[in-house]
mmCIF file of C-alpha atoms and ligand atoms in Angstrom:
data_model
loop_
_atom_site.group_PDB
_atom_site.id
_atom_site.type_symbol
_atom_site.label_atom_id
_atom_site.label_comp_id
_atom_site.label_asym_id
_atom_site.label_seq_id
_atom_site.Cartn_x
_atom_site.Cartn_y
_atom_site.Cartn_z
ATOM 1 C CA UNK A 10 0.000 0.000 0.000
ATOM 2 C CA UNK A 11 1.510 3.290 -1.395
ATOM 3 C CA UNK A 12 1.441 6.981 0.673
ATOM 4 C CA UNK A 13 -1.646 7.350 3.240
ATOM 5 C CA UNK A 14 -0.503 10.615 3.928
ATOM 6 C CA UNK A 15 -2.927 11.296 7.493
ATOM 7 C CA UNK A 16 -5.982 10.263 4.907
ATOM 8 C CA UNK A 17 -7.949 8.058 7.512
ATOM 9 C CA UNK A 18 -10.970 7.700 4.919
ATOM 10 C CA UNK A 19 -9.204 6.460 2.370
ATOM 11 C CA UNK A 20 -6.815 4.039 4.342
ATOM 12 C CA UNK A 21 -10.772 2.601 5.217
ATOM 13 C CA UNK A 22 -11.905 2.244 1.832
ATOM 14 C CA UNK A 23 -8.739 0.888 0.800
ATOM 15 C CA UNK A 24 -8.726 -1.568 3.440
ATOM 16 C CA UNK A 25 -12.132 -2.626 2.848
ATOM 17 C CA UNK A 26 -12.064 -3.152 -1.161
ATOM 18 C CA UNK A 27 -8.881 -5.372 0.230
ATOM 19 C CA UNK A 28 -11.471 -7.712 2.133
ATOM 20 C CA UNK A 29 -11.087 -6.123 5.665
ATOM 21 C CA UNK A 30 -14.348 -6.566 7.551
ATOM 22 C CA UNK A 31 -14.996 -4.988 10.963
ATOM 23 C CA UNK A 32 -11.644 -4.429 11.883
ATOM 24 C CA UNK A 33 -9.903 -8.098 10.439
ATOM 25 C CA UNK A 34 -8.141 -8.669 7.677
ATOM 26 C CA UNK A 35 -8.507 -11.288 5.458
ATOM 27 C CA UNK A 36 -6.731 -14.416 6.433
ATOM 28 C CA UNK A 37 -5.056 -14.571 2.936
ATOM 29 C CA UNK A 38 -3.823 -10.651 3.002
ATOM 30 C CA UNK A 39 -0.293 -9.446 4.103
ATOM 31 C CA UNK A 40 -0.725 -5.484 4.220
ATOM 32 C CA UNK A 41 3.034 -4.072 3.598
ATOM 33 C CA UNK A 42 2.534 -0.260 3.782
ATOM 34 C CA UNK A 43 5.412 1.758 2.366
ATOM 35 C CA UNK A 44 5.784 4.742 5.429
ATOM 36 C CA UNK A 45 4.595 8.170 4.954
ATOM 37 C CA UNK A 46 1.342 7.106 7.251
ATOM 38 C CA UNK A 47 1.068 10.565 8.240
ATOM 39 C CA UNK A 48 1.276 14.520 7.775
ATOM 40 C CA UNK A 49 -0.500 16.490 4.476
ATOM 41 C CA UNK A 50 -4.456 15.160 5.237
ATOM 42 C CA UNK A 51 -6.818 15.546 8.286
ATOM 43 C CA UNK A 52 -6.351 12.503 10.377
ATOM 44 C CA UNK A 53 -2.523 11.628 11.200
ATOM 45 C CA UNK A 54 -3.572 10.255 14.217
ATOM 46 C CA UNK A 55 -6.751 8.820 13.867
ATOM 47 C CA UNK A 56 -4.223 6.451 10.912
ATOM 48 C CA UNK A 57 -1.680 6.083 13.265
ATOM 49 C CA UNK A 58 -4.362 4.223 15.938
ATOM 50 C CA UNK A 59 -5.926 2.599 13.029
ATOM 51 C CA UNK A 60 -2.855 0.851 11.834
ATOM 52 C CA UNK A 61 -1.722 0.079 15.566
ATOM 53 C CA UNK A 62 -4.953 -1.907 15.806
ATOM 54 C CA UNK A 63 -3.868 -4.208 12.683
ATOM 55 C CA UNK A 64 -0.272 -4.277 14.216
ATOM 56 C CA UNK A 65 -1.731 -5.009 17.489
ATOM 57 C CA UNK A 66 -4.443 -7.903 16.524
ATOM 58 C CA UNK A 67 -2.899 -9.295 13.207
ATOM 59 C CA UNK A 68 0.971 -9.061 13.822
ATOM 60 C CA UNK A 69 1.806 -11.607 11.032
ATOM 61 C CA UNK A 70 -0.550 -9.889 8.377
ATOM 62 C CA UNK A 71 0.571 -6.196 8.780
ATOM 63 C CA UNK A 72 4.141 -4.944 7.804
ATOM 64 C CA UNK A 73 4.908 -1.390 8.233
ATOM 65 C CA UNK A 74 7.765 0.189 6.704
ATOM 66 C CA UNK A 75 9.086 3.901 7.782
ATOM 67 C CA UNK A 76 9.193 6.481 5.734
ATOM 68 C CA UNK A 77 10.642 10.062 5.945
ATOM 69 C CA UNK A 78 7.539 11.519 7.509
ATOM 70 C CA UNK A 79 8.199 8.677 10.417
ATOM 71 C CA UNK A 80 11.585 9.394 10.461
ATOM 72 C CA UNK A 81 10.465 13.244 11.917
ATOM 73 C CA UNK A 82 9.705 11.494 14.978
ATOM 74 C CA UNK A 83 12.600 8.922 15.239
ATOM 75 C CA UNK A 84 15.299 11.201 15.455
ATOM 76 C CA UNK A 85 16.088 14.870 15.181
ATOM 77 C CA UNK A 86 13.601 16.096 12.331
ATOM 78 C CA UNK A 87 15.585 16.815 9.017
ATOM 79 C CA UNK A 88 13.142 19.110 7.179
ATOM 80 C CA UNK A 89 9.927 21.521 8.652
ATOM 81 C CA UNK A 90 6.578 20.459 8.840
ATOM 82 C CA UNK A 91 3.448 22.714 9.770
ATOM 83 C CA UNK A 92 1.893 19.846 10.832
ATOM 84 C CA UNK A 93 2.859 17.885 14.322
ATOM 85 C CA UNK A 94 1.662 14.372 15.451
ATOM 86 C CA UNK A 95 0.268 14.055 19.137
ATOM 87 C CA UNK A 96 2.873 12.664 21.509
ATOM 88 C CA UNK A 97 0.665 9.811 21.866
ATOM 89 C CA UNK A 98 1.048 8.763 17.894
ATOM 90 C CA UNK A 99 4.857 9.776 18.407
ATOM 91 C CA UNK A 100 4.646 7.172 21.304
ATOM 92 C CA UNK A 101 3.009 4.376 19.063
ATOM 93 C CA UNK A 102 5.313 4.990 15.944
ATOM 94 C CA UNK A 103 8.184 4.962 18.119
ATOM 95 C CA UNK A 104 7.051 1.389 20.296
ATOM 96 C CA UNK A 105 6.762 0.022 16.758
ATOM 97 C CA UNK A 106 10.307 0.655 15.632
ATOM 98 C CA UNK A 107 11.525 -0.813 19.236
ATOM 99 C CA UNK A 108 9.160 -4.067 18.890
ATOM 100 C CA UNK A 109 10.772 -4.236 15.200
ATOM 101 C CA UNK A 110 6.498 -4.029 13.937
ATOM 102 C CA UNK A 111 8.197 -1.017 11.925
ATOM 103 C CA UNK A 112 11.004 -1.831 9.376
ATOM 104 C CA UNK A 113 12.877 -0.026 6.751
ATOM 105 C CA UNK A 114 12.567 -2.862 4.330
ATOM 106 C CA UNK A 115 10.505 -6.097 3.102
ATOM 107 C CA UNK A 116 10.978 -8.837 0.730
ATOM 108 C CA UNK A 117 8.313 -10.748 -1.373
ATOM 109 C CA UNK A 118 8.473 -13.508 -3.458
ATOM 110 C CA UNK A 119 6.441 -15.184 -6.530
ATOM 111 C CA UNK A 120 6.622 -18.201 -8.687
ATOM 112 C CA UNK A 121 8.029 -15.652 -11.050
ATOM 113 C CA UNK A 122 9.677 -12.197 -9.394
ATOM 114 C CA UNK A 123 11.656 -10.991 -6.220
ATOM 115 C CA UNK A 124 10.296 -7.591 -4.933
ATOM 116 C CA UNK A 125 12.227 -5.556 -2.478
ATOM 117 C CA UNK A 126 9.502 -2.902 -0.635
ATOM 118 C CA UNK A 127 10.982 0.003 0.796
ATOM 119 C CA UNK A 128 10.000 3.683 1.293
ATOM 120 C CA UNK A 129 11.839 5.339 -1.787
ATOM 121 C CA UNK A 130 13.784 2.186 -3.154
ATOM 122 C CA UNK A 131 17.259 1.290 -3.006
ATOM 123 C CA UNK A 132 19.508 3.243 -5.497
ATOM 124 C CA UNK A 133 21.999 1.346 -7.409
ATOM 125 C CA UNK A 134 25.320 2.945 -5.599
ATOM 126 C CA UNK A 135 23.150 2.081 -2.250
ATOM 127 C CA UNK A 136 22.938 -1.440 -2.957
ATOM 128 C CA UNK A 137 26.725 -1.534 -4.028
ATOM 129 C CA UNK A 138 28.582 0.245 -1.778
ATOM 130 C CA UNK A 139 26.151 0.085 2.044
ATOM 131 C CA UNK A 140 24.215 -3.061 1.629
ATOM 132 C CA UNK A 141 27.427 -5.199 -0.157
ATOM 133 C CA UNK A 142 25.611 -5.557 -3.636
ATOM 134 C CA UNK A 143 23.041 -8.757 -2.222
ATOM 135 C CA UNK A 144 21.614 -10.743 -4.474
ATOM 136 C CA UNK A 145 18.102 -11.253 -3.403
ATOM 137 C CA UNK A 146 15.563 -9.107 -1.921
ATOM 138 C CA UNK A 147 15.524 -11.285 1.160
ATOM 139 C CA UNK A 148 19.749 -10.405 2.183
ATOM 140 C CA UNK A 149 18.902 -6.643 1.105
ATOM 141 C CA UNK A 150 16.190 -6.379 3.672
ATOM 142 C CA UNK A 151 17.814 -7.980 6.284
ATOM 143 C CA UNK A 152 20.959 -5.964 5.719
ATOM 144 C CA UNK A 153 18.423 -2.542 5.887
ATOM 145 C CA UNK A 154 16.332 -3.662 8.688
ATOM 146 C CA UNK A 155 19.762 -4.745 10.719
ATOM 147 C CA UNK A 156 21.266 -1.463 9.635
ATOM 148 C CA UNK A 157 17.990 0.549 11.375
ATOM 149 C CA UNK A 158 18.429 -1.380 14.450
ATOM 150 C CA UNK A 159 21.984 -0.124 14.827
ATOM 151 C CA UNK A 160 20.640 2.919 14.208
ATOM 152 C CA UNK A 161 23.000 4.188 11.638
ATOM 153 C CA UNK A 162 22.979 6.542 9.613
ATOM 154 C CA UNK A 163 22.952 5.697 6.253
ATOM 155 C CA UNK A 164 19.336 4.672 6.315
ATOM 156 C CA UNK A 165 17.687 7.940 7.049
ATOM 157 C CA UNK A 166 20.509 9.473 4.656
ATOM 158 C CA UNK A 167 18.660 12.521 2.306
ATOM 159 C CA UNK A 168 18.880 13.902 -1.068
ATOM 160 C CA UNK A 169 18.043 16.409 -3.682
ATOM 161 C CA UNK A 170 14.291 16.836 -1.680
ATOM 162 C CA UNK A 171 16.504 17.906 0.826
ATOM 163 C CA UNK A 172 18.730 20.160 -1.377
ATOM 164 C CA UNK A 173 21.489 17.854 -2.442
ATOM 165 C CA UNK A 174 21.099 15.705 -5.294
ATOM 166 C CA UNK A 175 22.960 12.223 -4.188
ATOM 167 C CA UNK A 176 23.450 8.639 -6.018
ATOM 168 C CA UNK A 177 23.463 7.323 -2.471
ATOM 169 C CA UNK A 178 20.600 8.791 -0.980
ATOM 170 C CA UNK A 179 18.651 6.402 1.257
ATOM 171 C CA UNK A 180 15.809 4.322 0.777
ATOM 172 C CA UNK A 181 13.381 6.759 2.965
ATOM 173 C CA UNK A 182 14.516 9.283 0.708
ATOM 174 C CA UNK A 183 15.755 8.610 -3.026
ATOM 175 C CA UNK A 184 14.005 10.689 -5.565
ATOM 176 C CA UNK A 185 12.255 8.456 -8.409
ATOM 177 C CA UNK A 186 13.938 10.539 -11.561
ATOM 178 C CA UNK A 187 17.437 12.146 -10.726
ATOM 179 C CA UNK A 188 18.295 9.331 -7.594
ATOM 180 C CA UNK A 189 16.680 5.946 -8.301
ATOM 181 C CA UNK A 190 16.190 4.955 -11.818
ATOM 182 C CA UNK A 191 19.304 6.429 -13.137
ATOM 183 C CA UNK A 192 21.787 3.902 -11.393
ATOM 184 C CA UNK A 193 19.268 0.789 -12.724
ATOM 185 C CA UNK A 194 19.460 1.917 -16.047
ATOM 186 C CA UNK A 195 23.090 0.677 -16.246
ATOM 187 C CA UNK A 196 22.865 -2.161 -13.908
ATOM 188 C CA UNK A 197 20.746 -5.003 -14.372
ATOM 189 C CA UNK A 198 18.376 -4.979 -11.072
ATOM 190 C CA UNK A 199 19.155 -7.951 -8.731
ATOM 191 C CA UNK A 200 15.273 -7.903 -7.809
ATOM 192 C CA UNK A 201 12.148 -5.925 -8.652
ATOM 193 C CA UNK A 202 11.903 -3.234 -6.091
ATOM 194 C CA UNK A 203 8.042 -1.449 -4.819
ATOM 195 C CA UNK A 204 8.017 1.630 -3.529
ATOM 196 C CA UNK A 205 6.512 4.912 -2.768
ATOM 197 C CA UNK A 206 7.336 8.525 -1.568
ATOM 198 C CA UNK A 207 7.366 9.788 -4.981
ATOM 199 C CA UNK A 208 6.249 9.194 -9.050
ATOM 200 C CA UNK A 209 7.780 10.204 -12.314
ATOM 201 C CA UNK A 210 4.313 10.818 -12.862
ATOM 202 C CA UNK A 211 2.204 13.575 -11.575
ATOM 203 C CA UNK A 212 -0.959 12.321 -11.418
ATOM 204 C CA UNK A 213 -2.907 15.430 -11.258
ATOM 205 C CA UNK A 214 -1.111 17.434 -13.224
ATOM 206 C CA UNK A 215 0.630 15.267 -16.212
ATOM 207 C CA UNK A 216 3.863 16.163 -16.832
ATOM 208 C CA UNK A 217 6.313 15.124 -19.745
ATOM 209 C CA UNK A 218 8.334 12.358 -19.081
ATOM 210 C CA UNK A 219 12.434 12.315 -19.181
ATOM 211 C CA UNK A 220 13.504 11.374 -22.520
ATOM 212 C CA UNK A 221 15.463 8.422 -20.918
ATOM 213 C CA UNK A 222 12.469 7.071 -19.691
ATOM 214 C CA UNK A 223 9.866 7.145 -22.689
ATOM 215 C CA UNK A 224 9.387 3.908 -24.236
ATOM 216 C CA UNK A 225 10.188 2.584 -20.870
ATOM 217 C CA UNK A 226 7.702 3.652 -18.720
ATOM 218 C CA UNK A 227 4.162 2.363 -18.432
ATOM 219 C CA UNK A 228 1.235 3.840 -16.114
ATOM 220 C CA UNK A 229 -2.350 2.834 -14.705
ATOM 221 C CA UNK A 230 -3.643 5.945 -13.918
ATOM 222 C CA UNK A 231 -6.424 4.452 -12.148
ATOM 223 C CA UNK A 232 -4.550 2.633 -9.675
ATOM 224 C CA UNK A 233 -1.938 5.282 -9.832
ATOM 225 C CA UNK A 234 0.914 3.037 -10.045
ATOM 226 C CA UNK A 235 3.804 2.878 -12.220
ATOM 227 C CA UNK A 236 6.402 0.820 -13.701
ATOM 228 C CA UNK A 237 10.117 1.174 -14.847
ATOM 229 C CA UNK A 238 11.010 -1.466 -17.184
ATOM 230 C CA UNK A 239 14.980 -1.960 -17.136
ATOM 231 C CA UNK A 240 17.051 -5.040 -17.386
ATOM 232 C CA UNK A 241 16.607 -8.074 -14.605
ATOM 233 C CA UNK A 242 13.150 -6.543 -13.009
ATOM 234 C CA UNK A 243 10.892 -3.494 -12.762
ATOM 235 C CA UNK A 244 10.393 -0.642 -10.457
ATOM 236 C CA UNK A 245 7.214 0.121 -9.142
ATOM 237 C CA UNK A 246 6.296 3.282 -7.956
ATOM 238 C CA UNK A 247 3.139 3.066 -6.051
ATOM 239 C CA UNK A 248 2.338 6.804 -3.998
ATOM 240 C CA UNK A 249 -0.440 7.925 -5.306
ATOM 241 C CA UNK A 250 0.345 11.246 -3.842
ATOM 242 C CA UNK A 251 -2.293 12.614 -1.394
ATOM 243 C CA UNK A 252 -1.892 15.973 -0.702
ATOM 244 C CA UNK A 253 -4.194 18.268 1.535
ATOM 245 C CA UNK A 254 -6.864 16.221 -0.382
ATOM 246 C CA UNK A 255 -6.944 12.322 -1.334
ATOM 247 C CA UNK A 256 -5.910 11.726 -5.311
ATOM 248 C CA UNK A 257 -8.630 9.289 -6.055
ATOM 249 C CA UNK A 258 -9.194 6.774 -7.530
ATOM 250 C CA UNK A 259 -5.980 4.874 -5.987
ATOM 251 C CA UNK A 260 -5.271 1.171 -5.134
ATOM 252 C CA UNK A 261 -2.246 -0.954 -3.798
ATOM 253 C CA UNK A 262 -0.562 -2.988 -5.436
ATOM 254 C CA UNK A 263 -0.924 -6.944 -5.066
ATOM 255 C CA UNK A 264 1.312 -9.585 -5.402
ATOM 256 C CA UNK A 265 0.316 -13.146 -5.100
ATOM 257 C CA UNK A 266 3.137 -14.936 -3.123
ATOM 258 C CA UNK A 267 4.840 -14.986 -0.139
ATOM 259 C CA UNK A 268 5.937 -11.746 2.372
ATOM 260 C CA UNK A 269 8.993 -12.097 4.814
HETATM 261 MN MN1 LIG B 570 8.195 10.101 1.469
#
């Protein structure tokens, strides 16, 4: 599930088209939501205690990665924000990242494709030089998830959002067009890789694409996802990018197989 962004409503409707009834998921769903829960809409917290219930009741079936918008309350915040969660949801977020029920990183696989499911994906110097180049989506998210438990650096480590554009910025905040894709456009991806944060696209307001990326590139608008074709997998860019209001319509993205 791509960018909630603090819209309660929607993370209900989404949930529900996914088969969640009164509260329960599905016994045949594995939610793994890509971070940026919170700030833009109207209900950060309300999202915050609605997710906690899943984490709380379905442990196995609900995987929550941490985005940048997390990452305000984890450490010292590394942009401003107008809006502020209660200390309460600051609590929860936090409690989740101790208990390990938040992680940077997880890995699924099919009969056919190995997805890596991150924040803002894993640039191609990223994967070289701090997680040792592993082969499968499995080693990189154990590498990421140990590397967040040591609490270094690297993970939360910015990049031209925050001013500076980088080849190693992090995978809670790689930009999709100057950060991500470049690098995987000369290396063959090890595994597929899902992730929100940001689009190529603008759904709202179409832009025109980067040269190196037409004839590449394919869209469903309706879902709002995206996908990067380049040698050995795809990136998938899933945020459908709520602002103050909900884009709509929007879905996630499913994969039949197993998450770890
Ligand atoms: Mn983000």
């Amino acid at each position: 599930m791509g960018d909630v962004a603090g819209h309660l409503a929607e993370l209900r409707s989404e949930l529900a088209r996914l088969g969640a009834v009164a509260g329960t998921l599905p016994d045949d769903l594995v939610v793994i939501q890509v971070g940026d829960l919170v700030h833009r809409g109207p209900d950060s917290d309300a999202v915050i205690d609605l997710v906690d219930h899943y984490i709380r009741e379905q442990p196995d079936q609900w995987v929550q990665l941490i985005g940048n918008h997390e990452a305000q309350y984890l450490r010292a915040p590394a942009f401003r924000w107008p809006q502020r969660l209660k200390r309460r949801s600051v609590g929860t977020i936090r409690r989740w990242v101790h208990h390990r029920a938040a992680v940077v990183a997880a890995a699924i696989r099919t009969d056919s494709e190995d997805f890596l499911v991150s924040h803002a994906g894993i640039t191609e110097t990223f994967w070289r030089e701090v997680l040792g180049a592993p082969p499968t989506a499995q080693a990189a998210a154990d590498t990421l998830n140990d590397l967040l438990t040591k609490h270094d650096d690297r993970i939360f480590r910015a990049g031209v959002m925050l001013g500076r554009q980088d080849p190693c910025a992090g995978p809670l905040w790689a930009e999709p067009v100057t950060e991500l894709i470049p690098g995987w456009l000369d290396t063959p991806l090890p595994f597929s890789q899902i992730y929100g944060h940001a689009t190529v696209n603008d759904w709202v307001d179409p832009v025109s694409l980067p040269p190196a990326l037409r004839g590449r590139i394919t869209s469903d608008p309706a879902a709002k996802h995206e996908f990067i074709d380049v040698r050995g997998g795809r990136l998938i860019g899933i945020d459908p990018g709520h602002g103050s209001h909900p884009v709509i319509p929007w879905r996630s993205f499913e994969v039949r197989g197993d998450a770890a």
